[in-house]
CSV table of C-alpha atoms and ligand atoms in Angstrom, one decimal:
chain,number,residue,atom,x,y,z
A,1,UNK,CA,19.9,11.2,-10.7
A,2,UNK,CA,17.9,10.9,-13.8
A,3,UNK,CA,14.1,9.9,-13.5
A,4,UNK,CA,13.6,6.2,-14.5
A,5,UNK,CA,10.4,4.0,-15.0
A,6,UNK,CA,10.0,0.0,-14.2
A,7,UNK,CA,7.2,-1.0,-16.0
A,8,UNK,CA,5.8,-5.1,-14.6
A,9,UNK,CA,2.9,-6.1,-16.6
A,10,UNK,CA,1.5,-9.7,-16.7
A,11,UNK,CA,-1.3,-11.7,-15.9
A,12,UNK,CA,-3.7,-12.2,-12.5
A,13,UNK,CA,-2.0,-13.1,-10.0
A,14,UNK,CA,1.3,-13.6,-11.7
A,15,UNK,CA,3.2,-11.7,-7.7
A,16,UNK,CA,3.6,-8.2,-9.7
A,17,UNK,CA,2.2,-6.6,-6.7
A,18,UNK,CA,4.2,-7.8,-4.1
A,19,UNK,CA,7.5,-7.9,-6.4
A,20,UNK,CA,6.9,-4.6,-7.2
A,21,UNK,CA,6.5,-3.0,-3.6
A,22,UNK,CA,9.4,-5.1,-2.4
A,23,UNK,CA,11.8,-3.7,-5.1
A,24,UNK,CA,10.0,0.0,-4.7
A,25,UNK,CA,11.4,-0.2,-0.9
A,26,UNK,CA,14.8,-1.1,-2.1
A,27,UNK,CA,15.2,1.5,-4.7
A,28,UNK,CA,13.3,4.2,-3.1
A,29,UNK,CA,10.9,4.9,-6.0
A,30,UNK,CA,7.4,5.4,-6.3
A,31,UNK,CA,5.4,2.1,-6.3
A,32,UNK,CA,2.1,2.9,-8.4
A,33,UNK,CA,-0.5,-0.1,-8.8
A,34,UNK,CA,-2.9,0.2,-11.3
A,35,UNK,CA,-4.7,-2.8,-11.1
A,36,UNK,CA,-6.1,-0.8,-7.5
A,37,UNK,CA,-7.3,2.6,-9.6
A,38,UNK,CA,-9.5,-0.6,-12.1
A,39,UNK,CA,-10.6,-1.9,-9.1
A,40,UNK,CA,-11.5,1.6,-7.3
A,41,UNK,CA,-13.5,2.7,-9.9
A,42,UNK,CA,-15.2,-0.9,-10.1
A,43,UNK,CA,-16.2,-0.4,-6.3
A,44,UNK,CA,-17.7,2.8,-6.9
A,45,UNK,CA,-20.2,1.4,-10.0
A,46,UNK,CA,-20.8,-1.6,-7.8
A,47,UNK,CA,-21.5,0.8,-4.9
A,48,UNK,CA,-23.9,2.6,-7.1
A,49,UNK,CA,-25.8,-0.4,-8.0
A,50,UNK,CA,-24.6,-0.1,-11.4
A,51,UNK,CA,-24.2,-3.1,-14.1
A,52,UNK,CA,-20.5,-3.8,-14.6
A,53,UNK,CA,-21.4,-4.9,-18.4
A,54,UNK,CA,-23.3,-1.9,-18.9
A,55,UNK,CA,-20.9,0.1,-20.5
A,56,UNK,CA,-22.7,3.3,-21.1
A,57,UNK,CA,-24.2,3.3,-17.3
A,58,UNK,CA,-20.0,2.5,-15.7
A,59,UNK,CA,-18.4,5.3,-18.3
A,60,UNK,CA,-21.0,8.0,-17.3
A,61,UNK,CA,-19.9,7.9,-13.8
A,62,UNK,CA,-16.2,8.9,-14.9
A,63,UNK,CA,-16.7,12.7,-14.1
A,64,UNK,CA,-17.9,11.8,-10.6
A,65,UNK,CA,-14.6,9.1,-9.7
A,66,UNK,CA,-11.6,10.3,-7.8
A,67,UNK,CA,-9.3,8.1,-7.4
A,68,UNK,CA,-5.9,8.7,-5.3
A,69,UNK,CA,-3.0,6.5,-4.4
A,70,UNK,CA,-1.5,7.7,-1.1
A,71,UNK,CA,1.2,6.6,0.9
A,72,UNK,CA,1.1,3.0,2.7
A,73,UNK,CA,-0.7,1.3,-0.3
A,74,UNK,CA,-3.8,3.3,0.8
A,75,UNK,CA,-6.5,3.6,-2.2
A,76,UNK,CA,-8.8,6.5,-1.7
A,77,UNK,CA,-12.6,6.8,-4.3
A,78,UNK,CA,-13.7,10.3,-3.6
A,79,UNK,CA,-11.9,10.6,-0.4
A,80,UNK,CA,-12.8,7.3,1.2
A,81,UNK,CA,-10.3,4.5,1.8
A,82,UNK,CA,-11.5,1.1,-0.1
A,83,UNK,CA,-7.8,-0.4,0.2
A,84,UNK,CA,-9.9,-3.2,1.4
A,85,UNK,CA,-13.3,-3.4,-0.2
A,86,UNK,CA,-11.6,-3.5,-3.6
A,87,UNK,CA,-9.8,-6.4,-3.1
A,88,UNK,CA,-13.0,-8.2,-2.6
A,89,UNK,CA,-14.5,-11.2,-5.0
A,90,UNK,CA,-17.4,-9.5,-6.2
A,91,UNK,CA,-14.4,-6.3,-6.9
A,92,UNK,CA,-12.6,-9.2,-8.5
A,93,UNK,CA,-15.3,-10.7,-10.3
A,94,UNK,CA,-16.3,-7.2,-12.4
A,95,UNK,CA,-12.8,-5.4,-12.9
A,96,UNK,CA,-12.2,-7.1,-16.0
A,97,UNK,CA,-15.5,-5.3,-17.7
A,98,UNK,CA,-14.5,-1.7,-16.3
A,99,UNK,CA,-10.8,-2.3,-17.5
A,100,UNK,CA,-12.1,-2.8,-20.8
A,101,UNK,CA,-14.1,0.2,-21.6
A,102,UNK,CA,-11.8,3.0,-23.4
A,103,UNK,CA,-13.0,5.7,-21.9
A,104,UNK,CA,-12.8,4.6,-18.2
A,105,UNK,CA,-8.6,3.7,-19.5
A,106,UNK,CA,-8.3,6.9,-21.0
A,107,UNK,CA,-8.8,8.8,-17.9
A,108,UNK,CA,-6.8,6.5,-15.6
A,109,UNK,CA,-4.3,6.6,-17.6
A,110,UNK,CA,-3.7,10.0,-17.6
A,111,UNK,CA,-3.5,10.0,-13.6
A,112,UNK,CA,-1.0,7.3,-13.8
A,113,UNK,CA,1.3,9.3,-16.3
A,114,UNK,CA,1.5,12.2,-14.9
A,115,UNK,CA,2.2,10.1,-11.7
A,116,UNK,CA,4.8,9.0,-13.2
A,117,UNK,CA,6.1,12.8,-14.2
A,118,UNK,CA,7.5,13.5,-11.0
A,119,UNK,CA,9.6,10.8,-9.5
A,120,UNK,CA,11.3,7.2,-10.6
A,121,UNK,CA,8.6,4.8,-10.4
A,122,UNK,CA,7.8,1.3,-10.7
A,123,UNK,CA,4.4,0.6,-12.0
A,124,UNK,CA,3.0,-2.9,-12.6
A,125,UNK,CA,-0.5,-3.3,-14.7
A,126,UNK,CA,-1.6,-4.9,-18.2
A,127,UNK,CA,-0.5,-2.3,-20.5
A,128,UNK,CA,2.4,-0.4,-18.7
A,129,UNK,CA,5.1,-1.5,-21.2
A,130,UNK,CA,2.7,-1.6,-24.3
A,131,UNK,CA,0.7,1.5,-23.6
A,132,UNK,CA,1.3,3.9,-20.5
A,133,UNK,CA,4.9,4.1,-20.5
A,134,UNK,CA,6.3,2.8,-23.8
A,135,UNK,CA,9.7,4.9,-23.1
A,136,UNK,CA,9.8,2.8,-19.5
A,137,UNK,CA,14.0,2.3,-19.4
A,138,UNK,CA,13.0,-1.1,-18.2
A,139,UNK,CA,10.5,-3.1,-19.2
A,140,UNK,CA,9.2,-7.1,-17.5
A,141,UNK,CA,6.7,-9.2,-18.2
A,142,UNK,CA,6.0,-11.4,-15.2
A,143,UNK,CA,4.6,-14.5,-16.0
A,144,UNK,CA,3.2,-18.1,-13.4
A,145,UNK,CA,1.4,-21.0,-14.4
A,146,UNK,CA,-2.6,-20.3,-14.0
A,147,UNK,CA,-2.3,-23.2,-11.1
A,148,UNK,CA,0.2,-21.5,-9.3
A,149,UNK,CA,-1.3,-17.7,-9.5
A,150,UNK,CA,-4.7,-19.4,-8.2
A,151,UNK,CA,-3.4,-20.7,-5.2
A,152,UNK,CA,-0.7,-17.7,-4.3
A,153,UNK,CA,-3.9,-16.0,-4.4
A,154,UNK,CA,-6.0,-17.8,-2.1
A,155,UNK,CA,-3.1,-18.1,-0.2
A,156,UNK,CA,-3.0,-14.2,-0.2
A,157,UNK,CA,-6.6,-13.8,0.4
A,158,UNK,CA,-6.8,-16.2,3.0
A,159,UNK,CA,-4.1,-14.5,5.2
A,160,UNK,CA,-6.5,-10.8,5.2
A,161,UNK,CA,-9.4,-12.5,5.7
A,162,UNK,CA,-10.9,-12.8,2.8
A,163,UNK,CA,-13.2,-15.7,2.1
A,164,UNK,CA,-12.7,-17.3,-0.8
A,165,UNK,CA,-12.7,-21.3,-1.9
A,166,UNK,CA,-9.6,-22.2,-4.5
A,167,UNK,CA,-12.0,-22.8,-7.5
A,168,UNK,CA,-13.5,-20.1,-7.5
A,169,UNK,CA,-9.9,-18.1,-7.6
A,170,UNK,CA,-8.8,-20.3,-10.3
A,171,UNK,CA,-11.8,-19.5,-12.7
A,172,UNK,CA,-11.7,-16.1,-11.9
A,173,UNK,CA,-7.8,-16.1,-13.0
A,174,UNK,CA,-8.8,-17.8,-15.8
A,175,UNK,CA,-11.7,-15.6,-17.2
A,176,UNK,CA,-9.7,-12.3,-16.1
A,177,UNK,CA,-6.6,-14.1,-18.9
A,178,UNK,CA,-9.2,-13.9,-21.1
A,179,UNK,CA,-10.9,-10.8,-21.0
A,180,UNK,CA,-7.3,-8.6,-20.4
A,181,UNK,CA,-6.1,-10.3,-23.6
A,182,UNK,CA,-9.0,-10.4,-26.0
A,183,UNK,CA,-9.9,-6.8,-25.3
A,184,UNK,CA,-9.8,-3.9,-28.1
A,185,UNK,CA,-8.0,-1.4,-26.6
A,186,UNK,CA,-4.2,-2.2,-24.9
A,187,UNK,CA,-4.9,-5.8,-24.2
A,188,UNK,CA,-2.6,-7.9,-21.8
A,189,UNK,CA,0.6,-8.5,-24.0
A,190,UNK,CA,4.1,-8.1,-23.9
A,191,UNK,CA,5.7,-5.1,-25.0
A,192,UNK,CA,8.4,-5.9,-28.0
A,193,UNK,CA,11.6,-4.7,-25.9
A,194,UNK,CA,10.1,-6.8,-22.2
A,195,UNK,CA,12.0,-9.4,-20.5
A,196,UNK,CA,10.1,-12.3,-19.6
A,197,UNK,CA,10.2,-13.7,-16.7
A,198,UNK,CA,8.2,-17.0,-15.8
A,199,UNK,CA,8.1,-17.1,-11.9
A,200,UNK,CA,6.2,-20.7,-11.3
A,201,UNK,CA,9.0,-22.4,-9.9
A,202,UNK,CA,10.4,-19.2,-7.7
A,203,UNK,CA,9.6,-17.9,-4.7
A,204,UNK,CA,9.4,-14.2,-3.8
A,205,UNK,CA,13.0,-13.3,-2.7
A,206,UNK,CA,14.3,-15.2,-6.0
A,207,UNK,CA,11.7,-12.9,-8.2
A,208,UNK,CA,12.7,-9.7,-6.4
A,209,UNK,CA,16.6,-10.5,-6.9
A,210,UNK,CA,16.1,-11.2,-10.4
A,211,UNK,CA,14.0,-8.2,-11.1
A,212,UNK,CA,16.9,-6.1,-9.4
A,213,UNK,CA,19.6,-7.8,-11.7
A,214,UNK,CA,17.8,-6.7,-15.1
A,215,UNK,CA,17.5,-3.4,-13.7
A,216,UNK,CA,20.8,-3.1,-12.9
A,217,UNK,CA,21.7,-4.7,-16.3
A,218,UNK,CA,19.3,-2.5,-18.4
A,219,UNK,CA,20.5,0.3,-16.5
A,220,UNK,CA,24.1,-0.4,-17.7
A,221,UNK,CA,23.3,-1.0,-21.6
A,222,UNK,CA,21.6,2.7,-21.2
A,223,UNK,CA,25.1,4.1,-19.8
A,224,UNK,CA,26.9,1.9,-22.5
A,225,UNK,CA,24.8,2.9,-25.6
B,1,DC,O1,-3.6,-6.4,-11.1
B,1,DC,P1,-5.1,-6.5,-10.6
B,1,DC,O2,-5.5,-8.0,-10.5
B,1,DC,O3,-5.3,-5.8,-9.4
B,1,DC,O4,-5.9,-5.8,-11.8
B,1,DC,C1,-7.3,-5.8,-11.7
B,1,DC,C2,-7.9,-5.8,-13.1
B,1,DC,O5,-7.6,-4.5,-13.8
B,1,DC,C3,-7.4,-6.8,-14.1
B,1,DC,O6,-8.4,-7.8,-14.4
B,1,DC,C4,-7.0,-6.2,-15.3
B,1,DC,C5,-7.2,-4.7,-15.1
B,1,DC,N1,-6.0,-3.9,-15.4
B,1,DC,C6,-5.8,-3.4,-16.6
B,1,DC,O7,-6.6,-3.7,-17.5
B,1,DC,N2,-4.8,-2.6,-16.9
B,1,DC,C7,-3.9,-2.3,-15.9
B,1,DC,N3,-2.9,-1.4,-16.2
B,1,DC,C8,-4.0,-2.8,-14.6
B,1,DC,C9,-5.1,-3.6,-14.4
């Protein structure tokens, strides 16, 4: 069967995640998450000591950062598993800087297409549709109330552990919106050809069926055309 390429972008929070892992298990393809190689690399600066704003300091570090997606949603930086450390607030609270320096995109997105050379994958990010895989056969744009993404995330958080209060989620949803959007380079936007797909009023199982359905559906115009 021909290769083909799901790309989910969308906001914080907006379930791309677990949507996208549900529907990776279903199809058998490759479930890459991007978001985790941002927050990797944010981990290691952190772990450095290094200022997140500080541009010049973060993109210096790019020739030392290896970052690998393995099997089981496991993140490795230079070998180490940080699956969980990255998912941490002060992870959280920086990414947004690191995802918008060029250089630091340049290189990740290299991994993440030549990831996506070798098997059908579904990838979920900012820029998937816009930037990384603009030749995706399908392309979504998952969207949720900021309310809603704030408290599926606390909610998330909450269950591994995490410690977190709800306000502080929600104004780190917000300012993330903001920074992914007004950045220079691939901002958060929908690609021209995306489907939208507002998922505020639908819980996970509806979301996963409905992303099947416009797969299914792009995958017969393709046939058709
Ligand atoms: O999806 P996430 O919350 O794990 O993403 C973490 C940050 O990385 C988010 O603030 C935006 C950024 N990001 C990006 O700019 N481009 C991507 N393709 C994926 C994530």
């Amino acid at each position: 069967m021909k290769k083909i390429a799901v790309a989910i972008d969308g906001p914080a929070a907006a379930g791309k995640s677990t949507v996208a892992k549900r529907v990776a298990e279903i199809l058998n393809f490759t479930y890459i998450d991007t978001g985790a190689m941002y927050r990797a690399f944010t981990w290691y600066c952190l772990e450095k000591g290094l200022d997140c704003q500080d541009e010049k300091a973060c993109v210096a570090v790019i020739p030392e950062v290896k970052i690998e997606l393995k099997p089981g949603h496991i993140v490795l930086c230079n070998g180490q598993d940080v699956s969980k450390e990255i998912r941490l607030p002060r992870v959280s609270q920086n990414v947004s800087y690191i995802a918008s320096y060029k250089d630091i995109r340049l290189a990740l997105v290299e991994l993440q297409r030549a990831m996506a050379e070798t098997s059908s994958v579904i990838m979920d990010g900012r820029d998937i549709g816009t930037y990384v895989l603009p030749n995706a056969e399908v392309k979504i744009f998952q969207i949720a109330s900021v309310e809603t993404r704030a408290i599926r995330r606390y909610d998330e958080n909450i269950s591994k552990g995490i410690p977190c209060t709800l306000e502080e989620i929600e104004e780190d949803v917000r300012r993330r919106d903001y920074i992914d959007s007004h950045r220079d380079f691939a901002p958060l936007k929908p690609a021209a050809d995306s489907v939208l797909l507002d998922t505020s009023f639908m819980n996970v199982d509806e979301v996963v069926n409905e992303v099947l359905k416009i797969i299914e559906q792009k995958m017969k115009e393709k046939v058709n055309a």
